[in-house]
PDB file of N, CA and C in Angstrom:
ATOM      1  N   MET A 860     -44.246 -15.536  -8.156  1.00 64.00           N
ATOM      2  CA  MET A 860     -43.063 -15.620  -8.836  1.00 64.00           C
ATOM      3  C   MET A 860     -43.474 -14.898  -9.988  1.00 64.00           C
ATOM      4  N   SER A 861     -45.004 -14.120 -10.217  1.00 77.00           N
ATOM      5  CA  SER A 861     -45.053 -13.832 -11.600  1.00 77.00           C
ATOM      6  C   SER A 861     -44.941 -12.119 -11.272  1.00 77.00           C
ATOM      7  N   HIS A 862     -44.754 -11.224 -10.022  1.00 81.00           N
ATOM      8  CA  HIS A 862     -43.940 -10.339  -9.407  1.00 81.00           C
ATOM      9  C   HIS A 862     -42.339 -10.244  -9.680  1.00 81.00           C
ATOM     10  N   LEU A 863     -41.853 -11.369  -8.931  1.00 79.00           N
ATOM     11  CA  LEU A 863     -40.515 -11.213  -9.559  1.00 79.00           C
ATOM     12  C   LEU A 863     -40.318 -11.167 -11.189  1.00 79.00           C
ATOM     13  N   THR A 864     -40.730 -12.158 -11.584  1.00 79.00           N
ATOM     14  CA  THR A 864     -40.817 -12.073 -13.675  1.00 79.00           C
ATOM     15  C   THR A 864     -40.722 -10.651 -14.320  1.00 79.00           C
ATOM     16  N   THR A 865     -42.059  -9.746 -13.563  1.00 77.00           N
ATOM     17  CA  THR A 865     -42.168  -8.264 -14.081  1.00 77.00           C
ATOM     18  C   THR A 865     -40.845  -7.596 -13.521  1.00 77.00           C
ATOM     19  N   ILE A 866     -40.411  -7.624 -12.435  1.00 77.00           N
ATOM     20  CA  ILE A 866     -39.339  -6.546 -11.825  1.00 77.00           C
ATOM     21  C   ILE A 866     -38.189  -7.028 -12.767  1.00 77.00           C
ATOM     22  N   LEU A 867     -37.819  -8.454 -12.797  1.00 74.00           N
ATOM     23  CA  LEU A 867     -36.605  -8.899 -13.806  1.00 74.00           C
ATOM     24  C   LEU A 867     -36.884  -8.038 -15.110  1.00 74.00           C
ATOM     25  N   ALA A 868     -38.405  -7.833 -15.937  1.00 73.00           N
ATOM     26  CA  ALA A 868     -38.593  -7.689 -17.195  1.00 73.00           C
ATOM     27  C   ALA A 868     -38.190  -6.147 -17.294  1.00 73.00           C
ATOM     28  N   ALA A 869     -38.863  -5.196 -16.178  1.00 70.00           N
ATOM     29  CA  ALA A 869     -38.548  -3.933 -16.220  1.00 70.00           C
ATOM     30  C   ALA A 869     -37.305  -3.720 -15.915  1.00 70.00           C
ATOM     31  N   ALA A 870     -36.380  -4.564 -15.546  1.00 65.00           N
ATOM     32  CA  ALA A 870     -34.731  -4.017 -14.676  1.00 65.00           C
ATOM     33  C   ALA A 870     -34.092  -3.855 -16.659  1.00 65.00           C
ATOM     34  N   GLU A 871     -34.366  -4.802 -17.430  1.00 69.00           N
ATOM     35  CA  GLU A 871     -33.651  -5.238 -18.851  1.00 69.00           C
ATOM     36  C   GLU A 871     -34.212  -3.993 -19.693  1.00 69.00           C
ATOM     37  N   THR A 872     -34.741  -2.979 -19.521  1.00 74.00           N
ATOM     38  CA  THR A 872     -34.744  -2.018 -20.960  1.00 74.00           C
ATOM     39  C   THR A 872     -33.305  -1.450 -21.056  1.00 74.00           C
ATOM     40  N   HIS A 873     -33.113  -1.470 -22.210  1.00 76.00           N
ATOM     41  CA  HIS A 873     -32.357  -1.182 -23.104  1.00 76.00           C
ATOM     42  C   HIS A 873     -32.033   0.930 -22.617  1.00 76.00           C
ATOM     43  N   VAL A 874     -31.113   1.185 -22.352  1.00 81.00           N
ATOM     44  CA  VAL A 874     -30.294   2.026 -22.239  1.00 81.00           C
ATOM     45  C   VAL A 874     -29.963   2.759 -23.571  1.00 81.00           C
ATOM     46  N   GLU A 875     -29.661   3.994 -24.079  1.00 89.00           N
ATOM     47  CA  GLU A 875     -28.779   4.452 -25.301  1.00 89.00           C
ATOM     48  C   GLU A 875     -28.067   5.458 -24.600  1.00 89.00           C
ATOM     49  N   LEU A 876     -26.654   5.037 -25.097  1.00 90.00           N
ATOM     50  CA  LEU A 876     -25.122   5.462 -24.735  1.00 90.00           C
ATOM     51  C   LEU A 876     -25.709   6.837 -25.256  1.00 90.00           C
ATOM     52  N   PRO A 877     -25.059   8.088 -24.866  1.00 94.00           N
ATOM     53  CA  PRO A 877     -24.952   9.229 -25.797  1.00 94.00           C
ATOM     54  C   PRO A 877     -23.746   9.139 -26.744  1.00 94.00           C
ATOM     55  N   MET A 878     -22.504   7.980 -26.829  1.00 95.00           N
ATOM     56  CA  MET A 878     -21.659   8.254 -28.132  1.00 95.00           C
ATOM     57  C   MET A 878     -21.375   6.782 -28.446  1.00 95.00           C
ATOM     58  N   PRO A 879     -20.527   6.309 -29.291  1.00 95.00           N
ATOM     59  CA  PRO A 879     -20.490   5.038 -29.348  1.00 95.00           C
ATOM     60  C   PRO A 879     -19.269   4.641 -28.472  1.00 95.00           C
ATOM     61  N   THR A 880     -19.298   3.432 -27.769  1.00 94.00           N
ATOM     62  CA  THR A 880     -18.543   2.935 -27.021  1.00 94.00           C
ATOM     63  C   THR A 880     -16.931   2.812 -27.409  1.00 94.00           C
ATOM     64  N   TRP A 881     -16.978   2.705 -28.463  1.00 97.00           N
ATOM     65  CA  TRP A 881     -15.460   2.769 -28.856  1.00 97.00           C
ATOM     66  C   TRP A 881     -14.674   4.264 -28.288  1.00 97.00           C
ATOM     67  N   ALA A 882     -15.725   4.579 -28.494  1.00 97.00           N
ATOM     68  CA  ALA A 882     -15.484   6.744 -28.277  1.00 97.00           C
ATOM     69  C   ALA A 882     -15.230   6.908 -26.970  1.00 97.00           C
ATOM     70  N   PHE A 883     -15.447   6.222 -25.554  1.00 97.00           N
ATOM     71  CA  PHE A 883     -15.328   6.431 -24.145  1.00 97.00           C
ATOM     72  C   PHE A 883     -13.151   5.883 -24.230  1.00 97.00           C
ATOM     73  N   GLY A 884     -13.393   4.526 -24.630  1.00 97.00           N
ATOM     74  CA  GLY A 884     -12.228   3.981 -24.981  1.00 97.00           C
ATOM     75  C   GLY A 884     -11.013   5.102 -25.361  1.00 97.00           C
ATOM     76  N   ALA A 885     -11.421   5.917 -26.488  1.00 98.00           N
ATOM     77  CA  ALA A 885     -10.476   7.215 -27.126  1.00 98.00           C
ATOM     78  C   ALA A 885     -10.621   7.990 -25.991  1.00 98.00           C
ATOM     79  N   ILE A 886     -11.109   8.537 -26.065  1.00 98.00           N
ATOM     80  CA  ILE A 886     -11.509   9.600 -24.839  1.00 98.00           C
ATOM     81  C   ILE A 886     -10.381   9.392 -23.243  1.00 98.00           C
ATOM     82  N   ALA A 887     -11.071   8.310 -22.643  1.00 98.00           N
ATOM     83  CA  ALA A 887      -9.308   8.039 -21.504  1.00 98.00           C
ATOM     84  C   ALA A 887      -7.773   8.091 -22.396  1.00 98.00           C
ATOM     85  N   ILE A 888      -7.730   7.256 -23.423  1.00 98.00           N
ATOM     86  CA  ILE A 888      -6.085   7.249 -24.020  1.00 98.00           C
ATOM     87  C   ILE A 888      -6.016   8.874 -24.032  1.00 98.00           C
ATOM     88  N   VAL A 889      -6.838   9.817 -24.970  1.00 98.00           N
ATOM     89  CA  VAL A 889      -6.265  11.196 -24.809  1.00 98.00           C
ATOM     90  C   VAL A 889      -6.355  12.130 -23.288  1.00 98.00           C
ATOM     91  N   ILE A 890      -7.187  11.800 -22.229  1.00 98.00           N
ATOM     92  CA  ILE A 890      -6.728  12.174 -20.983  1.00 98.00           C
ATOM     93  C   ILE A 890      -5.025  11.638 -20.533  1.00 98.00           C
ATOM     94  N   PHE A 891      -5.452  10.057 -20.724  1.00 98.00           N
ATOM     95  CA  PHE A 891      -4.000   9.632 -20.155  1.00 98.00           C
ATOM     96  C   PHE A 891      -2.549  10.170 -20.835  1.00 98.00           C
ATOM     97  N   LEU A 892      -3.407  10.303 -22.425  1.00 98.00           N
ATOM     98  CA  LEU A 892      -1.790  10.858 -22.664  1.00 98.00           C
ATOM     99  C   LEU A 892      -1.248  12.411 -22.354  1.00 98.00           C
ATOM    100  N   ALA A 893      -2.831  13.247 -22.100  1.00 98.00           N
ATOM    101  CA  ALA A 893      -1.985  14.149 -21.461  1.00 98.00           C
ATOM    102  C   ALA A 893      -1.191  14.502 -20.444  1.00 98.00           C
ATOM    103  N   LEU A 894      -2.097  13.410 -19.489  1.00 97.00           N
ATOM    104  CA  LEU A 894      -1.484  13.269 -17.972  1.00 97.00           C
ATOM    105  C   LEU A 894       0.113  13.132 -18.152  1.00 97.00           C
ATOM    106  N   LEU A 895       0.741  12.090 -18.977  1.00 97.00           N
ATOM    107  CA  LEU A 895       1.699  11.799 -19.219  1.00 97.00           C
ATOM    108  C   LEU A 895       2.404  12.991 -19.748  1.00 97.00           C
ATOM    109  N   GLY A 896       2.072  13.835 -20.816  1.00 95.00           N
ATOM    110  CA  GLY A 896       2.368  14.945 -21.050  1.00 95.00           C
ATOM    111  C   GLY A 896       2.964  15.893 -19.649  1.00 95.00           C
ATOM    112  N   VAL A 897       2.287  16.424 -18.848  1.00 94.00           N
ATOM    113  CA  VAL A 897       2.249  17.048 -17.913  1.00 94.00           C
ATOM    114  C   VAL A 897       3.321  15.985 -16.927  1.00 94.00           C
ATOM    115  N   LEU A 898       3.031  14.845 -16.445  1.00 93.00           N
ATOM    116  CA  LEU A 898       4.146  14.571 -15.730  1.00 93.00           C
ATOM    117  C   LEU A 898       5.871  14.630 -15.940  1.00 93.00           C
ATOM    118  N   PHE A 899       5.820  13.765 -17.662  1.00 92.00           N
ATOM    119  CA  PHE A 899       7.086  14.304 -18.784  1.00 92.00           C
ATOM    120  C   PHE A 899       7.684  15.121 -18.177  1.00 92.00           C
ATOM    121  N   SER A 900       7.040  16.378 -18.379  1.00 91.00           N
ATOM    122  CA  SER A 900       7.265  18.162 -18.695  1.00 91.00           C
ATOM    123  C   SER A 900       8.082  18.408 -16.852  1.00 91.00           C
ATOM    124  N   TYR A 901       7.616  17.410 -15.678  1.00 87.00           N
ATOM    125  CA  TYR A 901       8.610  17.940 -14.370  1.00 87.00           C
ATOM    126  C   TYR A 901       9.933  16.822 -14.842  1.00 87.00           C
ATOM    127  N   ARG A 902      10.347  15.938 -15.929  1.00 86.00           N
ATOM    128  CA  ARG A 902      11.411  15.383 -16.104  1.00 86.00           C
ATOM    129  C   ARG A 902      12.642  16.101 -15.873  1.00 86.00           C
ATOM    130  N   ASP A 903      13.914  15.564 -14.811  1.00 77.00           N
ATOM    131  CA  ASP A 903      14.704  16.507 -14.445  1.00 77.00           C
ATOM    132  C   ASP A 903      14.828  17.746 -14.142  1.00 77.00           C
ATOM    133  N   VAL A 904      13.652  18.497 -13.858  1.00 77.00           N
ATOM    134  CA  VAL A 904      13.564  19.516 -13.364  1.00 77.00           C
ATOM    135  C   VAL A 904      14.938  19.680 -12.352  1.00 77.00           C
ATOM    136  N   ALA A 905      15.255  19.053 -11.297  1.00 71.00           N
ATOM    137  CA  ALA A 905      15.874  19.443 -10.019  1.00 71.00           C
ATOM    138  C   ALA A 905      17.610  19.493 -10.967  1.00 71.00           C
ATOM    139  N   ASN A 906      17.965  19.130 -11.937  1.00 73.00           N
ATOM    140  CA  ASN A 906      18.856  18.811 -12.543  1.00 73.00           C
ATOM    141  C   ASN A 906      19.440  20.570 -13.341  1.00 73.00           C
ATOM    142  N   ARG A 907      17.709  21.031 -13.754  1.00 69.00           N
ATOM    143  CA  ARG A 907      18.212  22.253 -14.672  1.00 69.00           C
ATOM    144  C   ARG A 907      18.413  23.315 -13.799  1.00 69.00           C
ATOM    145  N   HIS A 908      17.814  23.110 -12.624  1.00 63.00           N
ATOM    146  CA  HIS A 908      18.284  24.484 -11.420  1.00 63.00           C
ATOM    147  C   HIS A 908      19.236  24.064 -10.595  1.00 63.00           C
ATOM    148  N   GLY A 909      20.274  23.230 -10.724  1.00 59.00           N
ATOM    149  CA  GLY A 909      21.296  23.382 -10.266  1.00 59.00           C
ATOM    150  C   GLY A 909      22.385  24.197  -9.687  1.00 59.00           C
ATOM    151  N   HIS A 910      21.838  25.131 -10.410  1.00 61.00           N
ATOM    152  CA  HIS A 910      23.193  26.391 -10.145  1.00 61.00           C
ATOM    153  C   HIS A 910      22.498  27.475  -9.172  1.00 61.00           C
ATOM    154  N   ARG A 911      21.079  27.511  -8.992  1.00 59.00           N
ATOM    155  CA  ARG A 911      20.934  27.765  -7.582  1.00 59.00           C
ATOM    156  C   ARG A 911      20.267  27.357  -6.472  1.00 59.00           C
ATOM    157  N   SER A 912      20.519  26.094  -6.368  1.00 60.00           N
ATOM    158  CA  SER A 912      20.383  25.468  -5.194  1.00 60.00           C
ATOM    159  C   SER A 912      21.470  25.046  -4.835  1.00 60.00           C
ATOM    160  N   ALA A 913      22.825  25.543  -5.177  1.00 61.00           N
ATOM    161  CA  ALA A 913      24.276  25.447  -4.837  1.00 61.00           C
ATOM    162  C   ALA A 913      24.634  25.745  -3.813  1.00 61.00           C
ATOM    163  N   SER A 914      24.449  27.139  -3.348  1.00 65.00           N
ATOM    164  CA  SER A 914      24.416  27.622  -1.965  1.00 65.00           C
ATOM    165  C   SER A 914      23.770  27.498  -1.276  1.00 65.00           C
ATOM    166  N   ASP A 915      22.189  27.021  -1.319  1.00 65.00           N
ATOM    167  CA  ASP A 915      21.424  27.150  -0.042  1.00 65.00           C
ATOM    168  C   ASP A 915      22.285  25.369   0.140  1.00 65.00           C
ATOM    169  N   ALA A 916      22.601  24.660  -0.861  1.00 64.00           N
ATOM    170  CA  ALA A 916      23.004  23.130  -0.488  1.00 64.00           C
ATOM    171  C   ALA A 916      24.245  23.170   0.629  1.00 64.00           C
ATOM    172  N   ALA A 917      25.334  24.399   0.036  1.00 65.00           N
ATOM    173  CA  ALA A 917      26.174  24.720   0.789  1.00 65.00           C
ATOM    174  C   ALA A 917      25.873  25.127   2.551  1.00 65.00           C
ATOM    175  N   SER A 918      24.749  25.934   2.606  1.00 67.00           N
ATOM    176  CA  SER A 918      25.025  26.384   3.361  1.00 67.00           C
ATOM    177  C   SER A 918      23.809  25.562   4.479  1.00 67.00           C
ATOM    178  N   HIS A 919      23.340  24.230   4.086  1.00 64.00           N
ATOM    179  CA  HIS A 919      22.545  23.565   4.665  1.00 64.00           C
ATOM    180  C   HIS A 919      23.041  22.412   4.704  1.00 64.00           C
ATOM    181  N   ALA A 920      24.380  22.028   4.773  1.00 65.00           N
ATOM    182  CA  ALA A 920      24.797  20.841   4.632  1.00 65.00           C
ATOM    183  C   ALA A 920      25.520  20.561   5.725  1.00 65.00           C
ATOM    184  N   GLY A 921      25.418  21.188   6.725  1.00 67.00           N
ATOM    185  CA  GLY A 921      25.880  21.053   8.519  1.00 67.00           C
ATOM    186  C   GLY A 921      24.670  20.797   9.620  1.00 67.00           C
ATOM    187  N   ALA A 922      23.161  20.855   8.908  1.00 65.00           N
ATOM    188  CA  ALA A 922      21.884  20.983   9.254  1.00 65.00           C
ATOM    189  C   ALA A 922      21.537  19.305  10.127  1.00 65.00           C
ATOM    190  N   PRO A 923      21.457  19.414  11.179  1.00 68.00           N
ATOM    191  CA  PRO A 923      20.934  17.871  11.332  1.00 68.00           C
ATOM    192  C   PRO A 923      20.445  17.553  10.621  1.00 68.00           C
ATOM    193  N   GLY A 924      20.620  16.205  10.453  1.00 65.00           N
ATOM    194  CA  GLY A 924      20.305  15.149   9.659  1.00 65.00           C
ATOM    195  C   GLY A 924      20.428  15.127   8.493  1.00 65.00           C
ATOM    196  N   ALA A 925      21.202  15.940   7.758  1.00 62.00           N
ATOM    197  CA  ALA A 925      21.903  16.567   6.473  1.00 62.00           C
ATOM    198  C   ALA A 925      22.166  14.849   5.834  1.00 62.00           C
ATOM    199  N   THR A 926      22.129  14.780   4.573  1.00 62.00           N
ATOM    200  CA  THR A 926      22.971  13.602   4.524  1.00 62.00           C
ATOM    201  C   THR A 926      23.933  13.997   3.574  1.00 62.00           C
ATOM    202  N   HIS A 927      25.160  13.227   3.916  1.00 57.00           N
ATOM    203  CA  HIS A 927      26.193  13.522   3.541  1.00 57.00           C
ATOM    204  C   HIS A 927      27.000  12.615   2.861  1.00 57.00           C
ATOM    205  N   HIS A 928      26.705  12.461   1.106  1.00 59.00           N
ATOM    206  CA  HIS A 928      26.944  11.388   0.221  1.00 59.00           C
ATOM    207  C   HIS A 928      28.901  11.283   0.270  1.00 59.00           C
ATOM    208  N   GLY A 929      29.322  10.019   0.183  1.00 56.00           N
ATOM    209  CA  GLY A 929      30.924  10.251  -0.244  1.00 56.00           C
ATOM    210  C   GLY A 929      31.296  10.079   0.982  1.00 56.00           C
ATOM    211  N   THR A 930      30.996  10.406   2.413  1.00 54.00           N
ATOM    212  CA  THR A 930      31.868  10.732   3.285  1.00 54.00           C
ATOM    213  C   THR A 930      31.469   9.250   4.143  1.00 54.00           C
ATOM    214  N   GLY A 931      30.440   8.561   4.096  1.00 53.00           N
ATOM    215  CA  GLY A 931      30.050   7.610   5.017  1.00 53.00           C
ATOM    216  C   GLY A 931      28.615   8.303   5.922  1.00 53.00           C
ATOM    217  N   HIS A 932      28.665   7.204   7.173  1.00 55.00           N
ATOM    218  CA  HIS A 932      27.673   8.232   7.837  1.00 55.00           C
ATOM    219  C   HIS A 932      28.654   9.184   8.854  1.00 55.00           C
ATOM    220  N   PRO A 933      27.814  10.604   8.783  1.00 57.00           N
ATOM    221  CA  PRO A 933      27.859  11.312   9.821  1.00 57.00           C
ATOM    222  C   PRO A 933      27.973  11.131  11.502  1.00 57.00           C
ATOM    223  N   THR A 934      28.778  11.546  12.253  1.00 61.00           N
ATOM    224  CA  THR A 934      29.031  11.068  13.343  1.00 61.00           C
ATOM    225  C   THR A 934      28.208  11.641  14.051  1.00 61.00           C
ATOM    226  N   GLN A 935      26.979  10.881  15.078  1.00 57.00           N
ATOM    227  CA  GLN A 935      25.760  11.493  16.214  1.00 57.00           C
ATOM    228  C   GLN A 935      26.719  12.362  16.815  1.00 57.00           C
ATOM    229  N   GLY A 936      27.843  11.978  17.458  1.00 55.00           N
ATOM    230  CA  GLY A 936      28.108  12.869  18.616  1.00 55.00           C
ATOM    231  C   GLY A 936      28.110  12.014  20.133  1.00 55.00           C
ATOM    232  N   HIS A 937      27.749  10.683  20.056  1.00 53.00           N
ATOM    233  CA  HIS A 937      27.658  10.244  20.960  1.00 53.00           C
ATOM    234  C   HIS A 937      28.716   9.301  21.720  1.00 53.00           C
TER     235      HIS A 937
END
């Protein structure tokens, strides 16, 4: 039993952190806010460049599997 007590006592040594505990949380918040900024920068990109894709959309409208909004389901030719 004394061997187990010695191992447990050695395992409870105090390790000093390189910075205060609140700094770890502050760093995490800053990183998540930066990632939120990157994510937010891609907001509404498709609508910003609608004029460039209008001709491509017209040429691909008859492609197999194309979605036809407002006209119901396209006929499959069965």
